[in-house]
Tab-separated table of C-alpha atoms and ligand atoms in Angstrom:
chain	number	residue	atom	x	y	z
Y	43	UNK	CA	0.194	0.045	-0.024
Y	44	UNK	CA	1.067	3.524	-0.980
Y	45	UNK	CA	1.755	5.781	2.127
Y	46	UNK	CA	1.413	9.322	2.708
Y	47	UNK	CA	3.529	11.535	5.481
Y	48	UNK	CA	0.802	14.149	7.367
Y	49	UNK	CA	2.621	17.253	8.102
Y	50	UNK	CA	2.832	18.181	11.395
Y	51	UNK	CA	0.304	21.161	12.590
Y	52	UNK	CA	-0.766	23.057	15.432
Y	53	UNK	CA	-4.220	22.012	17.003
Y	54	UNK	CA	-6.184	23.769	19.434
Y	55	UNK	CA	-6.073	22.304	22.979
Y	56	UNK	CA	-8.662	21.691	25.808
Y	57	UNK	CA	-7.611	20.490	29.202
Y	58	UNK	CA	-9.799	18.375	31.323
Y	59	UNK	CA	-8.893	16.100	34.690
Y	60	UNK	CA	-10.888	12.766	33.130
Y	61	UNK	CA	-11.302	11.774	29.288
Y	62	UNK	CA	-13.802	9.341	29.027
Y	63	UNK	CA	-13.519	7.575	25.267
Y	64	UNK	CA	-17.031	6.363	23.714
Y	65	UNK	CA	-20.436	7.368	25.483
Y	66	UNK	CA	-22.031	3.905	25.324
Y	67	UNK	CA	-23.125	1.774	27.896
Y	68	UNK	CA	-20.017	2.054	30.224
Y	69	UNK	CA	-18.802	5.234	28.852
Y	70	UNK	CA	-21.852	7.068	30.200
Y	71	UNK	CA	-21.671	5.660	34.150
Y	72	UNK	CA	-18.230	6.355	33.819
Y	73	UNK	CA	-18.472	10.057	33.007
Y	74	UNK	CA	-21.284	10.406	35.374
Y	75	UNK	CA	-19.255	8.871	38.291
Y	76	UNK	CA	-15.911	10.877	37.242
Y	77	UNK	CA	-18.290	14.068	37.338
Y	78	UNK	CA	-20.036	13.215	40.715
Y	79	UNK	CA	-16.503	12.905	42.309
Y	80	UNK	CA	-15.856	16.546	41.474
Y	81	UNK	CA	-13.748	15.926	38.192
Y	82	UNK	CA	-13.598	18.089	35.278
Y	83	UNK	CA	-14.930	15.696	32.619
Y	84	UNK	CA	-15.078	15.142	28.792
Y	85	UNK	CA	-17.001	12.328	27.262
Y	86	UNK	CA	-16.155	11.823	23.549
Y	87	UNK	CA	-18.556	10.159	21.373
Y	88	UNK	CA	-18.880	9.617	17.843
Y	89	UNK	CA	-22.447	9.343	17.299
Y	90	UNK	CA	-24.915	12.310	18.096
Y	91	UNK	CA	-26.325	10.167	21.037
Y	92	UNK	CA	-25.734	8.646	24.170
Y	93	UNK	CA	-26.059	4.728	25.246
Y	94	UNK	CA	-24.115	2.598	22.607
Y	95	UNK	CA	-25.032	-0.865	22.273
Y	96	UNK	CA	-27.564	-0.855	25.088
Y	97	UNK	CA	-30.018	1.488	22.564
Y	98	UNK	CA	-28.761	-0.380	19.163
Y	99	UNK	CA	-28.704	-3.959	20.213
Y	100	UNK	CA	-29.578	-5.419	22.815
Y	101	UNK	CA	-33.036	-7.048	24.367
Y	102	UNK	CA	-32.670	-5.854	27.810
Y	103	UNK	CA	-30.496	-4.879	30.870
Y	104	UNK	CA	-29.079	-7.776	32.184
Y	105	UNK	CA	-28.833	-8.366	34.928
Y	106	UNK	CA	-29.581	-6.109	37.991
Y	107	UNK	CA	-30.092	-9.073	40.182
Y	108	UNK	CA	-28.621	-12.562	41.015
Y	109	UNK	CA	-30.235	-15.707	39.445
Y	110	UNK	CA	-32.704	-16.570	42.967
Y	111	UNK	CA	-35.573	-17.788	40.943
Y	112	UNK	CA	-33.472	-20.657	39.188
Y	113	UNK	CA	-31.872	-21.862	42.467
Y	114	UNK	CA	-34.957	-22.254	45.325
Y	115	UNK	CA	-34.003	-21.303	48.678
Y	116	UNK	CA	-31.535	-18.719	47.504
Y	117	UNK	CA	-32.200	-14.977	48.405
Y	118	UNK	CA	-33.560	-12.341	46.072
Y	119	UNK	CA	-30.590	-9.665	45.810
Y	120	UNK	CA	-30.136	-6.495	43.635
Y	121	UNK	CA	-26.516	-6.845	42.998
Y	122	UNK	CA	-25.842	-4.187	40.647
Y	123	UNK	CA	-27.282	-0.572	42.155
Y	124	UNK	CA	-25.547	2.895	42.262
Y	125	UNK	CA	-25.729	4.629	39.075
Y	126	UNK	CA	-26.970	1.832	36.804
Y	127	UNK	CA	-29.904	1.663	39.041
Y	128	UNK	CA	-30.410	5.420	38.931
Y	129	UNK	CA	-30.777	5.504	35.062
Y	130	UNK	CA	-33.515	2.759	35.620
Y	131	UNK	CA	-35.164	5.264	38.177
Y	132	UNK	CA	-34.905	8.039	35.756
Y	133	UNK	CA	-36.044	6.124	32.681
Y	134	UNK	CA	-39.285	4.617	34.987
Y	135	UNK	CA	-40.462	8.185	35.784
Y	136	UNK	CA	-40.933	9.035	31.896
Y	137	UNK	CA	-42.118	5.715	30.861
Y	138	UNK	CA	-38.951	4.194	29.418
Y	139	UNK	CA	-38.569	1.059	31.078
Y	140	UNK	CA	-40.690	-2.349	31.713
Y	141	UNK	CA	-39.344	-2.073	35.377
Y	142	UNK	CA	-37.135	-5.222	36.831
Y	143	UNK	CA	-39.713	-7.278	35.569
Y	144	UNK	CA	-39.837	-10.693	37.162
Y	145	UNK	CA	-39.295	-13.736	34.683
Y	146	UNK	CA	-42.115	-15.908	34.686
Y	147	UNK	CA	-40.490	-18.535	31.930
Y	148	UNK	CA	-37.219	-18.625	31.194
Y	149	UNK	CA	-35.921	-17.466	34.551
Y	150	UNK	CA	-32.953	-19.948	34.676
Y	151	UNK	CA	-31.686	-17.412	32.185
Y	152	UNK	CA	-32.299	-14.255	33.701
Y	153	UNK	CA	-34.544	-13.661	37.433
Y	154	UNK	CA	-35.920	-10.294	35.543
Y	155	UNK	CA	-36.447	-8.588	32.344
Y	156	UNK	CA	-35.279	-4.778	32.524
Y	157	UNK	CA	-36.437	-3.832	28.963
Y	158	UNK	CA	-36.066	0.035	27.894
Y	159	UNK	CA	-37.182	2.483	25.315
Y	160	UNK	CA	-34.484	3.342	23.338
Y	161	UNK	CA	-34.726	6.788	22.562
Y	162	UNK	CA	-36.066	7.832	26.086
Y	163	UNK	CA	-32.387	6.257	26.970
Y	164	UNK	CA	-30.748	8.409	24.766
Y	165	UNK	CA	-32.244	11.529	26.324
Y	166	UNK	CA	-32.194	10.702	30.001
Y	167	UNK	CA	-28.522	9.775	29.675
Y	168	UNK	CA	-27.974	13.082	27.805
Y	169	UNK	CA	-29.436	14.871	30.703
Y	170	UNK	CA	-28.149	12.858	33.404
Y	171	UNK	CA	-24.993	13.955	31.850
Y	172	UNK	CA	-25.124	17.464	31.234
Y	173	UNK	CA	-26.826	17.940	35.191
Y	174	UNK	CA	-23.459	16.278	36.370
Y	175	UNK	CA	-21.326	19.085	34.635
Y	176	UNK	CA	-19.731	16.738	32.041
Y	177	UNK	CA	-18.512	18.401	28.925
Y	178	UNK	CA	-20.614	16.096	26.389
Y	179	UNK	CA	-18.694	16.142	22.948
Y	180	UNK	CA	-20.792	14.216	20.437
Y	181	UNK	CA	-20.242	13.819	17.013
Y	182	UNK	CA	-16.560	13.768	18.033
Y	183	UNK	CA	-14.654	10.821	16.887
Y	184	UNK	CA	-11.424	9.981	18.791
Y	185	UNK	CA	-8.678	9.359	16.318
Y	186	UNK	CA	-5.439	9.218	18.313
Y	187	UNK	CA	-4.006	9.082	21.319
Y	188	UNK	CA	-0.886	11.389	22.928
Y	189	UNK	CA	1.377	9.332	25.137
Y	190	UNK	CA	4.695	9.834	26.758
Y	191	UNK	CA	6.455	7.143	28.380
Y	192	UNK	CA	3.836	4.935	30.201
Y	193	UNK	CA	1.423	7.754	30.771
Y	194	UNK	CA	-1.689	9.076	28.069
Y	195	UNK	CA	-1.265	12.933	28.037
Y	196	UNK	CA	-4.401	13.281	25.610
Y	197	UNK	CA	-6.416	12.439	22.564
Y	198	UNK	CA	-6.918	13.649	19.382
Y	199	UNK	CA	-10.248	14.326	18.527
Y	200	UNK	CA	-12.148	15.093	15.150
Y	201	UNK	CA	-15.790	17.062	14.904
Y	202	UNK	CA	-17.206	19.553	12.339
Y	203	UNK	CA	-15.172	21.966	14.545
Y	204	UNK	CA	-12.153	20.470	13.265
Y	205	UNK	CA	-9.258	18.487	14.663
Y	206	UNK	CA	-8.055	19.271	18.422
Y	207	UNK	CA	-6.015	17.902	21.177
Y	208	UNK	CA	-7.847	17.099	24.421
Y	209	UNK	CA	-5.521	16.811	27.400
Y	210	UNK	CA	-6.148	14.805	30.708
Y	211	UNK	CA	-4.865	13.289	33.446
Y	212	UNK	CA	-6.704	10.186	33.728
Y	213	UNK	CA	-8.350	8.558	30.829
Y	214	UNK	CA	-11.119	5.565	30.489
Y	215	UNK	CA	-11.487	3.542	27.049
Y	216	UNK	CA	-15.003	2.830	26.717
Y	217	UNK	CA	-15.273	2.395	22.973
Y	218	UNK	CA	-16.112	-0.863	22.849
Y	219	UNK	CA	-13.367	-1.298	20.308
Y	220	UNK	CA	-10.764	-0.303	22.407
Y	221	UNK	CA	-9.531	2.485	19.998
Y	222	UNK	CA	-8.072	4.565	22.658
Y	223	UNK	CA	-5.983	1.784	24.308
Y	224	UNK	CA	-4.947	0.615	20.678
Y	225	UNK	CA	-3.891	4.423	19.513
Y	226	UNK	CA	-1.789	4.423	23.243
Y	227	UNK	CA	-0.080	1.785	22.443
Y	228	UNK	CA	-1.611	-1.052	24.802
Y	229	UNK	CA	-1.347	-4.546	24.090
Y	230	UNK	CA	-4.661	-6.260	22.429
Y	231	UNK	CA	-5.668	-8.813	20.167
Y	232	UNK	CA	-8.886	-9.622	17.739
Y	233	UNK	CA	-10.578	-12.791	18.514
Y	234	UNK	CA	-13.379	-12.417	16.432
Y	235	UNK	CA	-15.221	-14.736	18.202
Y	236	UNK	CA	-19.001	-13.480	17.966
Y	237	UNK	CA	-21.325	-12.394	15.303
Y	238	UNK	CA	-22.138	-8.837	14.443
Y	239	UNK	CA	-25.592	-7.827	14.506
Y	240	UNK	CA	-28.372	-4.994	13.505
Y	241	UNK	CA	-31.086	-5.317	15.754
Y	242	UNK	CA	-34.225	-3.439	14.309
Y	243	UNK	CA	-37.427	-1.953	16.120
Y	244	UNK	CA	-40.759	-3.307	14.391
Y	245	UNK	CA	-43.746	-1.365	14.312
Y	246	UNK	CA	-46.994	-2.494	13.238
Y	247	UNK	CA	-47.141	-5.778	15.400
Y	248	UNK	CA	-49.051	-7.342	18.641
Y	249	UNK	CA	-47.000	-8.771	21.294
Y	250	UNK	CA	-50.185	-10.790	22.173
Y	251	UNK	CA	-50.472	-12.229	18.790
Y	252	UNK	CA	-47.122	-12.901	18.495
Y	253	UNK	CA	-47.449	-14.967	22.110
Y	254	UNK	CA	-50.278	-16.683	20.765
Y	255	UNK	CA	-48.503	-17.739	17.463
Y	256	UNK	CA	-45.505	-19.085	20.139
Y	257	UNK	CA	-47.970	-20.329	22.227
Y	258	UNK	CA	-49.860	-22.441	19.495
Y	259	UNK	CA	-46.658	-24.320	18.881
Y	260	UNK	CA	-45.987	-24.836	22.693
Y	261	UNK	CA	-42.967	-22.989	22.007
Y	262	UNK	CA	-43.102	-19.980	24.494
Y	263	UNK	CA	-39.351	-20.372	26.085
Y	264	UNK	CA	-39.113	-16.660	27.761
Y	265	UNK	CA	-42.088	-14.714	29.168
Y	266	UNK	CA	-42.650	-11.811	31.223
Y	267	UNK	CA	-44.904	-9.183	32.079
Y	268	UNK	CA	-44.139	-5.763	33.427
Y	269	UNK	CA	-44.782	-1.685	32.714
Y	270	UNK	CA	-45.967	-1.031	28.697
Y	271	UNK	CA	-47.775	1.906	27.705
Y	272	UNK	CA	-48.137	3.290	31.353
Y	273	UNK	CA	-49.890	-0.386	32.497
Y	274	UNK	CA	-48.545	-3.031	34.581
Y	275	UNK	CA	-48.800	-6.520	33.784
Y	276	UNK	CA	-48.441	-6.388	30.057
Y	277	UNK	CA	-45.895	-8.645	28.189
Y	278	UNK	CA	-42.558	-6.971	27.962
Y	279	UNK	CA	-40.282	-10.065	26.639
Y	280	UNK	CA	-40.981	-13.047	24.571
Y	281	UNK	CA	-38.904	-15.976	23.032
Y	282	UNK	CA	-39.532	-18.823	21.436
Y	283	UNK	CA	-38.542	-22.431	21.212
Y	284	UNK	CA	-36.609	-22.451	17.644
Y	285	UNK	CA	-36.855	-26.538	17.723
Y	286	UNK	CA	-40.920	-26.490	18.209
Y	287	UNK	CA	-41.550	-23.485	15.700
Y	288	UNK	CA	-42.415	-24.440	12.018
Y	289	UNK	CA	-39.651	-25.200	9.427
Y	290	UNK	CA	-40.982	-22.597	6.920
Y	291	UNK	CA	-40.293	-20.021	9.763
Y	292	UNK	CA	-37.521	-21.081	11.759
Y	293	UNK	CA	-35.153	-22.164	8.502
Y	294	UNK	CA	-35.491	-18.475	7.088
Y	295	UNK	CA	-35.067	-16.963	10.841
Y	296	UNK	CA	-31.612	-19.112	10.864
Y	297	UNK	CA	-30.769	-18.132	7.399
Y	298	UNK	CA	-30.707	-14.476	8.697
Y	299	UNK	CA	-29.523	-14.984	11.995
Y	300	UNK	CA	-32.861	-13.618	13.311
Y	301	UNK	CA	-33.443	-14.618	17.097
Y	302	UNK	CA	-36.680	-14.994	17.979
Y	303	UNK	CA	-36.506	-12.729	21.022
Y	304	UNK	CA	-37.948	-9.701	21.448
Y	305	UNK	CA	-38.685	-7.270	24.431
Y	306	UNK	CA	-40.827	-3.674	24.619
Y	307	UNK	CA	-41.813	-1.190	26.423
Y	308	UNK	CA	-44.891	-0.024	23.957
Y	309	UNK	CA	-48.144	-1.432	22.746
Y	310	UNK	CA	-48.007	-2.779	19.001
Y	311	UNK	CA	-43.598	-2.623	18.997
Y	312	UNK	CA	-41.178	-4.897	19.469
Y	313	UNK	CA	-38.088	-2.740	20.750
Y	314	UNK	CA	-35.477	-5.064	19.272
Y	315	UNK	CA	-35.408	-7.925	16.630
Y	316	UNK	CA	-31.937	-9.034	16.510
Y	317	UNK	CA	-30.265	-9.675	13.012
Y	318	UNK	CA	-26.847	-11.434	13.392
Y	319	UNK	CA	-23.982	-12.008	10.549
Y	320	UNK	CA	-20.633	-13.459	11.043
Y	321	UNK	CA	-17.685	-12.030	9.364
Y	322	UNK	CA	-14.679	-13.473	8.156
Y	323	UNK	CA	-12.561	-10.897	9.840
Y	324	UNK	CA	-12.674	-8.697	13.111
Y	325	UNK	CA	-15.130	-5.864	12.787
Y	326	UNK	CA	-11.963	-3.269	13.098
Y	327	UNK	CA	-11.747	-4.428	9.389
Y	328	UNK	CA	-13.591	-1.170	7.610
Y	329	UNK	CA	-14.160	-3.152	4.213
Y	330	UNK	CA	-15.494	-6.255	5.667
Y	331	UNK	CA	-17.560	-4.166	7.682
Y	332	UNK	CA	-19.188	-2.516	5.262
Y	333	UNK	CA	-20.036	-6.099	3.521
Y	334	UNK	CA	-21.851	-6.948	6.768
Y	335	UNK	CA	-23.592	-3.460	7.057
Y	336	UNK	CA	-25.132	-3.937	3.496
Y	337	UNK	CA	-25.929	-7.645	4.231
Y	338	UNK	CA	-27.581	-6.715	7.662
Y	339	UNK	CA	-29.611	-4.305	5.958
Y	340	UNK	CA	-30.673	-6.932	3.665
Y	341	UNK	CA	-31.764	-8.922	6.602
Y	342	UNK	CA	-33.519	-6.482	7.886
Y	343	UNK	CA	-35.883	-6.395	5.122
Y	344	UNK	CA	-36.176	-10.257	5.198
Y	345	UNK	CA	-37.077	-10.289	8.865
Y	346	UNK	CA	-39.881	-8.226	8.195
Y	347	UNK	CA	-41.407	-10.252	5.188
Y	348	UNK	CA	-41.153	-13.512	7.565
Y	349	UNK	CA	-43.045	-11.751	10.383
Y	350	UNK	CA	-45.810	-10.316	7.847
Y	351	UNK	CA	-45.949	-13.664	5.914
Y	352	UNK	CA	-46.015	-16.330	9.266
Y	353	UNK	CA	-47.077	-14.504	12.498
Y	354	UNK	CA	-50.782	-13.462	12.936
Y	355	UNK	CA	-51.108	-9.913	14.207
Y	356	UNK	CA	-47.897	-8.941	11.953
Y	357	UNK	CA	-49.241	-8.562	8.706
Y	358	UNK	CA	-48.543	-4.419	9.016
Y	359	UNK	CA	-45.290	-5.059	10.177
Y	360	UNK	CA	-42.195	-2.359	9.518
Y	361	UNK	CA	-38.582	-0.993	10.464
Y	362	UNK	CA	-39.195	1.815	12.579
Y	363	UNK	CA	-35.425	2.230	14.245
Y	364	UNK	CA	-32.150	0.694	12.824
Y	365	UNK	CA	-28.708	1.178	14.574
Y	366	UNK	CA	-26.799	3.560	12.848
Y	367	UNK	CA	-24.078	1.026	12.350
Y	368	UNK	CA	-22.847	-2.690	13.133
Y	369	UNK	CA	-23.422	-3.523	16.815
Y	370	UNK	CA	-20.451	-5.506	18.141
Y	371	UNK	CA	-19.950	-7.894	20.526
Y	372	UNK	CA	-16.447	-8.042	20.801
Y	373	UNK	CA	-13.771	-5.662	18.771
Y	374	UNK	CA	-10.339	-5.308	20.488
Y	375	UNK	CA	-9.751	-7.412	23.450
Y	376	UNK	CA	-7.088	-5.021	25.582
Y	377	UNK	CA	-4.775	-6.941	27.659
Y	378	UNK	CA	-5.310	-5.523	31.116
Y	379	UNK	CA	-3.526	-6.279	34.588
Y	380	UNK	CA	-6.075	-9.349	35.455
Y	381	UNK	CA	-8.152	-11.313	32.897
Y	382	UNK	CA	-11.219	-12.523	34.663
Y	383	UNK	CA	-11.483	-16.687	33.835
Y	384	UNK	CA	-14.154	-18.763	33.386
Y	385	UNK	CA	-13.725	-20.664	36.800
Y	386	UNK	CA	-14.114	-17.299	38.370
Y	387	UNK	CA	-17.114	-16.300	36.724
Y	388	UNK	CA	-19.113	-19.648	37.372
Y	389	UNK	CA	-17.242	-20.333	40.936
Y	390	UNK	CA	-18.305	-17.183	42.150
Y	391	UNK	CA	-15.025	-15.756	42.825
Y	392	UNK	CA	-14.670	-12.524	44.649
Y	393	UNK	CA	-11.239	-10.732	44.760
Y	394	UNK	CA	-9.472	-8.628	47.394
Y	395	UNK	CA	-10.158	-5.642	44.939
Y	396	UNK	CA	-13.658	-6.077	44.016
Y	397	UNK	CA	-15.231	-3.002	42.421
Y	398	UNK	CA	-18.839	-4.428	41.871
Y	399	UNK	CA	-20.584	-7.685	42.033
Y	400	UNK	CA	-22.234	-9.517	39.092
Y	401	UNK	CA	-25.076	-12.801	38.681
Y	402	UNK	CA	-25.701	-13.059	34.794
Y	403	UNK	CA	-24.590	-15.371	32.501
Y	404	UNK	CA	-25.328	-15.316	28.896
Y	405	UNK	CA	-25.117	-18.585	28.014
Y	406	UNK	CA	-27.631	-19.784	31.369
Y	407	UNK	CA	-29.180	-22.357	31.790
Y	408	UNK	CA	-25.990	-24.095	30.381
Y	409	UNK	CA	-23.431	-21.929	32.499
Y	410	UNK	CA	-24.625	-20.463	35.750
Y	411	UNK	CA	-22.977	-18.418	38.616
Y	412	UNK	CA	-22.727	-21.276	41.620
Y	413	UNK	CA	-25.522	-21.129	43.687
Y	414	UNK	CA	-27.675	-18.311	41.939
Y	415	UNK	CA	-24.769	-15.883	43.525
Y	416	UNK	CA	-22.351	-13.396	42.225
Y	417	UNK	CA	-18.729	-12.877	41.364
Y	418	UNK	CA	-16.686	-9.773	41.624
Y	419	UNK	CA	-14.936	-7.758	39.032
Y	420	UNK	CA	-11.291	-6.738	40.525
Y	421	UNK	CA	-10.157	-3.270	39.725
Y	422	UNK	CA	-6.950	-5.104	38.184
Y	423	UNK	CA	-9.285	-6.053	35.404
Y	424	UNK	CA	-9.770	-2.798	34.543
Y	425	UNK	CA	-6.313	-1.301	34.638
Y	426	UNK	CA	-4.700	-1.409	30.922
Y	427	UNK	CA	-1.747	-3.251	30.977
Y	428	UNK	CA	1.359	-0.825	30.494
Y	429	UNK	CA	0.139	2.359	30.967
Y	430	UNK	CA	-0.166	4.124	33.986
Y	431	UNK	CA	-3.275	6.077	33.958
Y	432	UNK	CA	-5.597	4.560	31.657
Y	433	UNK	CA	-8.175	2.003	32.610
Y	434	UNK	CA	-10.941	0.188	30.431
Y	435	UNK	CA	-14.432	-0.626	30.661
Y	436	UNK	CA	-17.048	-2.784	28.867
Y	437	UNK	CA	-16.689	-5.378	26.219
Y	438	UNK	CA	-13.070	-5.019	25.599
Y	439	UNK	CA	-11.839	-7.131	28.939
Y	440	UNK	CA	-12.220	-10.770	29.678
Y	441	UNK	CA	-10.410	-13.018	26.775
Y	442	UNK	CA	-12.314	-16.462	27.343
Y	443	UNK	CA	-15.139	-16.330	25.446
Y	444	UNK	CA	-17.371	-17.892	28.003
Y	445	UNK	CA	-16.195	-15.888	30.709
Y	446	UNK	CA	-16.954	-13.051	28.587
Y	447	UNK	CA	-20.532	-14.141	27.767
Y	448	UNK	CA	-21.393	-12.750	31.544
Y	449	UNK	CA	-18.515	-9.702	31.633
Y	450	UNK	CA	-19.797	-8.183	28.481
Y	451	UNK	CA	-23.349	-7.595	29.116
Y	452	UNK	CA	-24.783	-4.164	29.896
Y	453	UNK	CA	-25.092	-3.848	33.519
Y	454	UNK	CA	-21.804	-5.358	34.157
Y	455	UNK	CA	-20.216	-2.705	31.454
Y	456	UNK	CA	-22.222	0.015	33.471
Y	457	UNK	CA	-20.887	-1.046	36.892
Y	458	UNK	CA	-17.435	-1.564	35.412
Y	459	UNK	CA	-17.804	2.073	34.169
Y	460	UNK	CA	-18.875	3.495	37.495
Y	461	UNK	CA	-15.519	1.950	38.864
Y	462	UNK	CA	-13.697	3.300	36.105
Y	463	UNK	CA	-14.811	6.528	36.129
Y	464	UNK	CA	-14.772	6.760	40.127
Y	465	UNK	CA	-10.897	5.695	40.146
Y	466	UNK	CA	-10.059	7.880	37.251
Y	467	UNK	CA	-11.669	10.818	38.949
Y	468	UNK	CA	-9.537	10.309	42.265
Y	469	UNK	CA	-6.508	9.679	40.460
Y	470	UNK	CA	-6.752	12.607	38.419
Y	471	UNK	CA	-7.044	14.667	41.810
Y	472	UNK	CA	-4.242	13.227	43.505
Y	473	UNK	CA	-2.211	13.030	40.535
Y	474	UNK	CA	-1.505	9.681	41.299
Y	475	UNK	CA	-1.295	6.865	38.717
Y	476	UNK	CA	-3.949	3.998	38.376
Y	477	UNK	CA	-2.006	1.588	40.594
Y	478	UNK	CA	-1.155	3.889	43.345
Y	479	UNK	CA	-4.463	4.453	44.169
Y	480	UNK	CA	-5.075	2.621	47.337
Y	481	UNK	CA	-8.210	0.015	47.046
Y	482	UNK	CA	-9.580	1.018	50.251
Y	483	UNK	CA	-9.982	4.750	48.968
Y	484	UNK	CA	-11.478	3.070	46.178
Y	485	UNK	CA	-13.850	0.912	47.648
Y	486	UNK	CA	-15.108	3.889	49.971
Y	487	UNK	CA	-16.223	6.039	47.391
Y	488	UNK	CA	-17.751	3.285	45.483
Y	489	UNK	CA	-20.021	2.538	48.511
Y	490	UNK	CA	-20.503	5.999	49.106
Y	491	UNK	CA	-22.115	6.206	45.839
Y	492	UNK	CA	-24.191	3.258	46.229
Y	493	UNK	CA	-22.045	0.574	44.670
Y	494	UNK	CA	-23.292	-2.882	46.131
Y	495	UNK	CA	-20.050	-5.179	47.134
Y	496	UNK	CA	-20.573	-8.692	48.005
Y	497	UNK	CA	-16.777	-9.154	48.984
Y	498	UNK	CA	-17.148	-8.481	52.666
R	126	FAD	C1	-26.734	-7.661	19.028
R	126	FAD	C2	-26.250	-7.525	20.460
R	126	FAD	C3	-27.250	-7.643	21.491
R	126	FAD	C4	-27.258	-7.874	22.822
R	126	FAD	N1	-28.026	-8.329	23.616
R	126	FAD	C5	-27.642	-7.788	25.065
R	126	FAD	C6	-28.910	-8.145	26.108
R	126	FAD	O1	-29.951	-8.489	25.353
R	126	FAD	N2	-28.643	-7.696	27.373
R	126	FAD	C7	-27.421	-7.621	27.803
R	126	FAD	O2	-27.048	-7.262	28.835
R	126	FAD	N3	-26.164	-7.119	26.946
R	126	FAD	C8	-26.319	-7.137	25.552
R	126	FAD	N4	-25.510	-7.252	24.816
R	126	FAD	C9	-24.140	-7.255	25.043
R	126	FAD	C10	-24.311	-5.839	25.445
R	126	FAD	O3	-24.965	-4.613	24.708
R	126	FAD	C11	-22.960	-4.874	24.854
R	126	FAD	O4	-21.612	-5.748	25.291
R	126	FAD	C12	-22.392	-3.646	26.023
R	126	FAD	O5	-23.186	-2.683	25.779
R	126	FAD	C13	-21.087	-3.088	25.466
R	126	FAD	O6	-20.989	-1.755	26.162
R	126	FAD	P1	-19.255	-1.035	25.577
R	126	FAD	O7	-19.924	0.286	26.512
R	126	FAD	O8	-18.643	-1.628	26.047
R	126	FAD	O9	-19.893	-0.630	24.145
R	126	FAD	P2	-21.141	0.322	23.330
R	126	FAD	O10	-21.943	0.657	24.403
R	126	FAD	O11	-20.591	-0.258	22.333
R	126	FAD	O12	-19.948	1.784	23.517
R	126	FAD	C14	-19.025	2.381	22.896
R	126	FAD	C15	-19.130	3.720	22.508
R	126	FAD	O13	-18.027	3.998	21.986
R	126	FAD	C16	-18.227	4.635	20.851
R	126	FAD	N5	-16.897	4.988	20.278
R	126	FAD	C17	-16.167	3.865	19.640
R	126	FAD	N6	-15.268	3.997	18.827
R	126	FAD	C18	-15.419	5.620	19.332
R	126	FAD	C19	-14.294	6.581	18.281
R	126	FAD	N7	-12.855	6.241	17.894
R	126	FAD	N8	-14.458	7.612	19.233
R	126	FAD	C20	-15.236	7.997	19.831
R	126	FAD	N9	-16.305	7.323	20.401
R	126	FAD	C21	-16.360	6.017	19.938
R	126	FAD	C22	-19.236	4.025	19.955
R	126	FAD	O14	-20.174	5.160	19.536
R	126	FAD	C23	-20.061	3.393	21.525
R	126	FAD	O15	-21.169	4.700	21.631
R	126	FAD	C24	-25.621	-7.521	23.243
R	126	FAD	C25	-24.830	-6.835	22.440
R	126	FAD	C26	-25.437	-6.934	21.011
R	126	FAD	C27	-24.192	-6.580	19.989
């Protein structure tokens, strides 16, 4: 490939205590946590809104609770609280969530379904950040890092206003892709071990009729009722048993990578229908990603046709929302000081430097955390190896695929964000590196801001 040497140029400089890269699932919470510790905080987000895959790909927020229903006799515990719960409270106040709706079927997978309205989430997240005093740089792409030795000094950002240098004392990479860590020279790999997706919101449908369709084949696998269109006790989550559904429906669903699961908080609307495709390379490959973007849009159209043809009550189905770009389950895996193992997760291991507790596994009931309990995310797992003032949060930690099937879930990413944002702020205020921060001080700050810890 030919190369071009970019001429050096002078950039305007902005300065902050804490720089959070990526305003998605983890980044929103990290920025809130950092600002509430009193740090001058900037959040850099490539898109025009906040929320990331929470508002683009998922079906529900997994999970604020332990898996109590699958383990008779085990106590029901809300194991993720703090800012992640505050977001749910804010959503609930404006009709943006089902609430923590108890699973009535499929509770060996999750005990509750916390469904959300994607558009309300975007607004609520933005408002909370502004209220906390965060400088929210949306439509701003992080394009590089300024590094001196083992310290990140700043990032290079691009927006319609131009290119600028944003300097900081502490940094948190919440980009999902690990863009900041990679630019800063951190170690990473690209496992490419998941399908990528583009989930759609589908209008002109009936939850009740979809339920009847699944039920007519004795194929209801997951079912819960909660707040929908202002009324409690309405269906908010449904999933079918593929093996029981008619081949003329399921063969096409499989061909387009469509999951039968959906959630909602509104009548006549499926908030998420997931379409998946496997890429031959990591999603960081721009040209392969472009092919996947097109293929997923074709699959979305086929999904609508499938619902119209086979599911009574969906004759008028249409696409009401798509994600603006691929939803990835893993991009770069960033090397951190500790790599959470599957044994840690399934064995319910807690660490001396836990920053949160978590009790959900995406591969349940095949894989569940011991006795319906929790494991801990250690602070070390967020410290990017080789760099003194960079933390990572979200899907970019945890190498083992099956362990990642737990740590990558939304509520775990949010909890990591609260821990990383809090730590980054305290480090910035004290002028210390992430590894010089005494755990006792971090723990005190987390507990004071509502984080629930099960390690003593
Ligand atoms: C299709 C799909 C379905 C899922 N379903 C569920 C589910 O039902 N329940 C569940 O709990 N989890 C689910 N997950 C997993 C979970 O949603 C994700 O793992 C989690 O949301 C990732 O959070 P994150 O903060 O790491 O990344 P993201 O939420 O993706 O946030 C990253 C943010 O960084 C921004 N960004 C990236 N690069 C740059 C850059 N260079 N400059 C500026 N900004 C940048 C992005 O625009 C984005 O806003 C699902 C995932 C997918 C893909």
